[in-house]
Amino acid sequence: LFCISIFQYFITGKFTRGNYCWSDMRPTTRYSLIDPRPDNQPALLARNRQALATKVDGINLEAQFELNDGGGLLWLTDDSPYDEGLHVYLLGPNDTIKDALEAGVFFGLGGPGVLKIKKTGEDWVEFAFFLNGALYRLEIAQKARLRLPLPTGWRYKHRFSKHQLRVDEARTSEANV
């Protein structure tokens, strides 16, 4: 069985294990927001135009990815020219929030946020957000665990919990090109 999987990898470029096919996450458009409100009230999330019970912060759905397990990775912003916030949600296959983190900075401390997705992999995304020249790497772990502190400007929405998401500063330079 393992040899067949290796053979299939060389033929298709994808490694299969069980019923899952391990490949890069894929951009999707299946999620949307219902009645996003600029007054800092959570918006209701919809999947394929069907309302879900899941509420999220942010009013602009900037990017979204479908994950191999059927879940999603959503990137939302507050759409503020002065103190922009970025909210990242990891959704499970049943569209419930498995983990979430956010970043924010005041205008005078780094400029407005502009999300730029640079590269994606099977379980990671490299991106820029602040105008500080930093490139960040968001990784999704298979299992939730306690995490070390995040880079300056970042925080978990549930701080004293186990997390699957982790963000690190990958490098500083050319991030906003």
PDB file of C-alpha atoms in Angstrom:
ATOM      1  CA  LEU A   1       0.000   0.000   0.000  1.00  0.00           C
ATOM      2  CA  PHE A   2       2.838   2.416   0.835  1.00  0.00           C
ATOM      3  CA  CYS A   3       4.566   1.725  -2.508  1.00  0.00           C
ATOM      4  CA  ILE A   4       1.321   2.379  -4.354  1.00  0.00           C
ATOM      5  CA  SER A   5       1.023   5.715  -2.528  1.00  0.00           C
ATOM      6  CA  ILE A   6       4.610   6.652  -3.477  1.00  0.00           C
ATOM      7  CA  PHE A   7       3.927   5.636  -7.077  1.00  0.00           C
ATOM      8  CA  GLN A   8       0.731   7.689  -7.087  1.00  0.00           C
ATOM      9  CA  TYR A   9       2.679  10.668  -5.700  1.00  0.00           C
ATOM     10  CA  PHE A  10       5.105  10.584  -8.620  1.00  0.00           C
ATOM     11  CA  ILE A  11       2.260  10.254 -11.121  1.00  0.00           C
ATOM     12  CA  THR A  12      -0.172  12.825  -9.666  1.00  0.00           C
ATOM     13  CA  GLY A  13       2.039  15.007  -7.456  1.00  0.00           C
ATOM     14  CA  LYS A  14      -0.252  14.243  -4.504  1.00  0.00           C
ATOM     15  CA  PHE A  15       0.273  11.874  -1.596  1.00  0.00           C
ATOM     16  CA  THR A  16      -2.789   9.936  -0.465  1.00  0.00           C
ATOM     17  CA  ARG A  17      -3.264   8.489   2.985  1.00  0.00           C
ATOM     18  CA  GLY A  18      -6.586   6.856   3.827  1.00  0.00           C
ATOM     19  CA  ASN A  19      -9.461   8.885   2.440  1.00  0.00           C
ATOM     20  CA  TYR A  20      -7.506  12.148   2.424  1.00  0.00           C
ATOM     21  CA  CYS A  21      -5.413  13.575  -0.355  1.00  0.00           C
ATOM     22  CA  TRP A  22      -2.524  15.727   0.913  1.00  0.00           C
ATOM     23  CA  SER A  23      -1.926  18.710  -1.359  1.00  0.00           C
ATOM     24  CA  ASP A  24      -1.798  22.487  -1.058  1.00  0.00           C
ATOM     25  CA  MET A  25      -4.752  24.356   0.368  1.00  0.00           C
ATOM     26  CA  ARG A  26      -6.932  25.813  -2.359  1.00  0.00           C
ATOM     27  CA  PRO A  27      -8.460  29.288  -2.709  1.00  0.00           C
ATOM     28  CA  THR A  28     -12.240  29.159  -2.514  1.00  0.00           C
ATOM     29  CA  THR A  29     -15.250  31.472  -2.647  1.00  0.00           C
ATOM     30  CA  ARG A  30     -17.707  29.325  -0.720  1.00  0.00           C
ATOM     31  CA  TYR A  31     -17.796  31.558   2.383  1.00  0.00           C
ATOM     32  CA  SER A  32     -19.423  34.994   2.683  1.00  0.00           C
ATOM     33  CA  LEU A  33     -20.605  37.363   5.393  1.00  0.00           C
ATOM     34  CA  ILE A  34     -24.214  38.151   6.196  1.00  0.00           C
ATOM     35  CA  ASP A  35     -24.808  41.745   7.301  1.00  0.00           C
ATOM     36  CA  PRO A  36     -21.210  42.751   8.111  1.00  0.00           C
ATOM     37  CA  ARG A  37     -21.345  45.709  10.485  1.00  0.00           C
ATOM     38  CA  PRO A  38     -18.713  48.434  10.827  1.00  0.00           C
ATOM     39  CA  ASP A  39     -19.639  48.971  14.506  1.00  0.00           C
ATOM     40  CA  ASN A  40     -17.406  46.100  15.740  1.00  0.00           C
ATOM     41  CA  GLN A  41     -20.304  43.666  16.045  1.00  0.00           C
ATOM     42  CA  PRO A  42     -19.575  40.120  14.839  1.00  0.00           C
ATOM     43  CA  ALA A  43     -20.931  39.180  11.421  1.00  0.00           C
ATOM     44  CA  LEU A  44     -22.750  35.963  10.649  1.00  0.00           C
ATOM     45  CA  LEU A  45     -20.873  33.585   8.372  1.00  0.00           C
ATOM     46  CA  ALA A  46     -22.490  31.856   5.384  1.00  0.00           C
ATOM     47  CA  ARG A  47     -21.298  28.883   3.344  1.00  0.00           C
ATOM     48  CA  ASN A  48     -22.587  28.569  -0.201  1.00  0.00           C
ATOM     49  CA  ARG A  49     -25.065  31.364   0.668  1.00  0.00           C
ATOM     50  CA  GLN A  50     -26.547  29.346   3.540  1.00  0.00           C
ATOM     51  CA  ALA A  51     -26.341  31.062   6.948  1.00  0.00           C
ATOM     52  CA  LEU A  52     -24.298  29.293   9.616  1.00  0.00           C
ATOM     53  CA  ALA A  53     -24.423  29.713  13.382  1.00  0.00           C
ATOM     54  CA  THR A  54     -20.788  30.889  13.312  1.00  0.00           C
ATOM     55  CA  LYS A  55     -20.042  34.559  14.008  1.00  0.00           C
ATOM     56  CA  VAL A  56     -16.750  36.241  13.091  1.00  0.00           C
ATOM     57  CA  ASP A  57     -15.072  39.612  13.621  1.00  0.00           C
ATOM     58  CA  GLY A  58     -14.272  41.806  10.619  1.00  0.00           C
ATOM     59  CA  ILE A  59     -16.337  43.251   7.785  1.00  0.00           C
ATOM     60  CA  ASN A  60     -14.258  42.374   4.680  1.00  0.00           C
ATOM     61  CA  LEU A  61     -13.585  38.760   3.760  1.00  0.00           C
ATOM     62  CA  GLU A  62     -10.169  39.306   2.168  1.00  0.00           C
ATOM     63  CA  ALA A  63      -9.092  35.712   1.461  1.00  0.00           C
ATOM     64  CA  GLN A  64     -10.319  32.184   2.059  1.00  0.00           C
ATOM     65  CA  PHE A  65      -8.871  28.737   1.546  1.00  0.00           C
ATOM     66  CA  GLU A  66     -10.381  25.268   1.519  1.00  0.00           C
ATOM     67  CA  LEU A  67      -8.381  22.778   3.553  1.00  0.00           C
ATOM     68  CA  ASN A  68      -7.851  19.094   2.882  1.00  0.00           C
ATOM     69  CA  ASP A  69     -10.191  18.051   5.707  1.00  0.00           C
ATOM     70  CA  GLY A  70     -13.077  20.097   4.244  1.00  0.00           C
ATOM     71  CA  GLY A  71     -12.588  22.972   6.674  1.00  0.00           C
ATOM     72  CA  GLY A  72     -11.552  26.509   5.843  1.00  0.00           C
ATOM     73  CA  LEU A  73      -9.053  29.241   6.625  1.00  0.00           C
ATOM     74  CA  LEU A  74     -10.638  32.705   6.545  1.00  0.00           C
ATOM     75  CA  TRP A  75      -8.914  36.128   6.532  1.00  0.00           C
ATOM     76  CA  LEU A  76     -11.042  39.162   7.460  1.00  0.00           C
ATOM     77  CA  THR A  77     -10.182  42.831   7.994  1.00  0.00           C
ATOM     78  CA  ASP A  78     -11.916  45.690   9.812  1.00  0.00           C
ATOM     79  CA  ASP A  79     -11.661  48.069   6.834  1.00  0.00           C
ATOM     80  CA  SER A  80     -10.288  50.948   8.890  1.00  0.00           C
ATOM     81  CA  PRO A  81      -7.786  53.436   7.447  1.00  0.00           C
ATOM     82  CA  TYR A  82      -6.408  54.225  10.921  1.00  0.00           C
ATOM     83  CA  ASP A  83      -6.184  51.094  13.067  1.00  0.00           C
ATOM     84  CA  GLU A  84      -6.757  48.120  10.795  1.00  0.00           C
ATOM     85  CA  GLY A  85      -7.299  44.672  12.266  1.00  0.00           C
ATOM     86  CA  LEU A  86      -6.766  41.269  10.668  1.00  0.00           C
ATOM     87  CA  HIS A  87      -8.778  38.286  11.921  1.00  0.00           C
ATOM     88  CA  VAL A  88      -7.773  34.744  10.899  1.00  0.00           C
ATOM     89  CA  TYR A  89     -10.134  31.831  11.542  1.00  0.00           C
ATOM     90  CA  LEU A  90      -9.498  28.106  11.237  1.00  0.00           C
ATOM     91  CA  LEU A  91     -12.791  26.326  10.581  1.00  0.00           C
ATOM     92  CA  GLY A  92     -13.421  22.619  10.918  1.00  0.00           C
ATOM     93  CA  PRO A  93     -15.284  20.532   8.330  1.00  0.00           C
ATOM     94  CA  ASN A  94     -18.535  21.330  10.190  1.00  0.00           C
ATOM     95  CA  ASP A  95     -17.824  25.106   9.886  1.00  0.00           C
ATOM     96  CA  THR A  96     -17.217  25.654  13.598  1.00  0.00           C
ATOM     97  CA  ILE A  97     -14.256  27.757  14.718  1.00  0.00           C
ATOM     98  CA  LYS A  98     -11.342  25.519  15.760  1.00  0.00           C
ATOM     99  CA  ASP A  99      -8.870  28.364  16.351  1.00  0.00           C
ATOM    100  CA  ALA A 100      -8.568  32.094  15.735  1.00  0.00           C
ATOM    101  CA  LEU A 101      -6.017  34.855  16.019  1.00  0.00           C
ATOM    102  CA  GLU A 102      -5.871  38.528  15.216  1.00  0.00           C
ATOM    103  CA  ALA A 103      -3.396  41.287  14.487  1.00  0.00           C
ATOM    104  CA  GLY A 104      -3.720  45.005  14.756  1.00  0.00           C
ATOM    105  CA  VAL A 105      -1.668  48.144  14.784  1.00  0.00           C
ATOM    106  CA  PHE A 106      -2.424  51.830  15.108  1.00  0.00           C
ATOM    107  CA  PHE A 107      -1.793  53.922  12.007  1.00  0.00           C
ATOM    108  CA  GLY A 108       1.187  55.701  13.543  1.00  0.00           C
ATOM    109  CA  LEU A 109       2.845  52.394  14.485  1.00  0.00           C
ATOM    110  CA  GLY A 110       3.108  50.651  11.155  1.00  0.00           C
ATOM    111  CA  GLY A 111       0.510  52.008   8.796  1.00  0.00           C
ATOM    112  CA  PRO A 112      -2.790  50.606   7.610  1.00  0.00           C
ATOM    113  CA  GLY A 113      -3.005  46.887   6.993  1.00  0.00           C
ATOM    114  CA  VAL A 114      -3.047  45.574   3.451  1.00  0.00           C
ATOM    115  CA  LEU A 115      -3.238  41.783   3.201  1.00  0.00           C
ATOM    116  CA  LYS A 116      -0.959  40.246   0.567  1.00  0.00           C
ATOM    117  CA  ILE A 117      -0.861  36.450   0.309  1.00  0.00           C
ATOM    118  CA  LYS A 118       2.591  35.511  -1.013  1.00  0.00           C
ATOM    119  CA  LYS A 119       2.736  31.685  -1.029  1.00  0.00           C
ATOM    120  CA  THR A 120       0.718  28.728   0.212  1.00  0.00           C
ATOM    121  CA  GLY A 121       1.588  25.144   1.020  1.00  0.00           C
ATOM    122  CA  GLU A 122      -0.164  22.109   2.417  1.00  0.00           C
ATOM    123  CA  ASP A 123      -0.501  23.590   5.904  1.00  0.00           C
ATOM    124  CA  TRP A 124       1.042  27.072   5.743  1.00  0.00           C
ATOM    125  CA  VAL A 125       0.603  30.528   4.235  1.00  0.00           C
ATOM    126  CA  GLU A 126       3.241  33.243   3.815  1.00  0.00           C
ATOM    127  CA  PHE A 127       1.780  36.745   3.808  1.00  0.00           C
ATOM    128  CA  ALA A 128       2.361  40.415   4.539  1.00  0.00           C
ATOM    129  CA  PHE A 129      -0.102  42.636   6.348  1.00  0.00           C
ATOM    130  CA  PHE A 130       1.509  45.593   8.052  1.00  0.00           C
ATOM    131  CA  LEU A 131       3.564  48.143   6.165  1.00  0.00           C
ATOM    132  CA  ASN A 132       6.561  47.196   8.307  1.00  0.00           C
ATOM    133  CA  GLY A 133       8.421  45.127   5.692  1.00  0.00           C
ATOM    134  CA  ALA A 134       7.767  41.869   7.573  1.00  0.00           C
ATOM    135  CA  LEU A 135       6.731  38.638   5.909  1.00  0.00           C
ATOM    136  CA  TYR A 136       4.764  36.322   8.199  1.00  0.00           C
ATOM    137  CA  ARG A 137       4.210  32.575   8.044  1.00  0.00           C
ATOM    138  CA  LEU A 138       0.985  31.095   9.388  1.00  0.00           C
ATOM    139  CA  GLU A 139       1.136  27.348  10.042  1.00  0.00           C
ATOM    140  CA  ILE A 140      -1.700  24.952  10.834  1.00  0.00           C
ATOM    141  CA  ALA A 141      -0.728  22.105  13.161  1.00  0.00           C
ATOM    142  CA  GLN A 142      -2.472  18.718  13.038  1.00  0.00           C
ATOM    143  CA  LYS A 143      -3.188  18.868  16.784  1.00  0.00           C
ATOM    144  CA  ALA A 144      -3.877  21.787  19.090  1.00  0.00           C
ATOM    145  CA  ARG A 145      -1.259  22.493  21.766  1.00  0.00           C
ATOM    146  CA  LEU A 146      -0.019  25.296  23.979  1.00  0.00           C
ATOM    147  CA  ARG A 147       1.905  27.867  21.942  1.00  0.00           C
ATOM    148  CA  LEU A 148       4.661  30.337  22.699  1.00  0.00           C
ATOM    149  CA  PRO A 149       3.912  34.056  22.451  1.00  0.00           C
ATOM    150  CA  LEU A 150       3.191  35.511  19.028  1.00  0.00           C
ATOM    151  CA  PRO A 151       5.080  38.319  17.271  1.00  0.00           C
ATOM    152  CA  THR A 152       4.358  41.912  18.273  1.00  0.00           C
ATOM    153  CA  GLY A 153       0.869  43.014  17.226  1.00  0.00           C
ATOM    154  CA  TRP A 154      -0.601  39.478  17.216  1.00  0.00           C
ATOM    155  CA  ARG A 155      -2.770  37.650  19.758  1.00  0.00           C
ATOM    156  CA  TYR A 156      -4.968  34.583  20.035  1.00  0.00           C
ATOM    157  CA  LYS A 157      -8.668  35.298  20.448  1.00  0.00           C
ATOM    158  CA  HIS A 158      -8.692  32.682  23.260  1.00  0.00           C
ATOM    159  CA  ARG A 159      -5.323  33.177  24.921  1.00  0.00           C
ATOM    160  CA  PHE A 160      -5.232  30.412  27.511  1.00  0.00           C
ATOM    161  CA  SER A 161      -6.252  27.582  25.216  1.00  0.00           C
ATOM    162  CA  LYS A 162      -4.500  25.086  23.012  1.00  0.00           C
ATOM    163  CA  HIS A 163      -4.023  26.272  19.430  1.00  0.00           C
ATOM    164  CA  GLN A 164      -3.559  24.799  15.973  1.00  0.00           C
ATOM    165  CA  LEU A 165      -2.611  28.130  14.396  1.00  0.00           C
ATOM    166  CA  ARG A 166       0.846  29.591  14.792  1.00  0.00           C
ATOM    167  CA  VAL A 167       2.258  32.732  13.205  1.00  0.00           C
ATOM    168  CA  ASP A 168       5.927  33.687  13.049  1.00  0.00           C
ATOM    169  CA  GLU A 169       7.813  36.463  11.351  1.00  0.00           C
ATOM    170  CA  ALA A 170       9.439  34.694   8.397  1.00  0.00           C
ATOM    171  CA  ARG A 171      11.733  37.527   7.345  1.00  0.00           C
ATOM    172  CA  THR A 172      11.906  41.277   7.030  1.00  0.00           C
ATOM    173  CA  SER A 173      12.471  42.776   3.566  1.00  0.00           C
ATOM    174  CA  GLU A 174      10.541  42.973   0.348  1.00  0.00           C
ATOM    175  CA  ALA A 175       7.348  41.784   2.094  1.00  0.00           C
ATOM    176  CA  ASN A 176       5.287  44.598   0.622  1.00  0.00           C
ATOM    177  CA  VAL A 177       6.534  44.285  -2.935  1.00  0.00           C
TER     178      VAL A 177
END
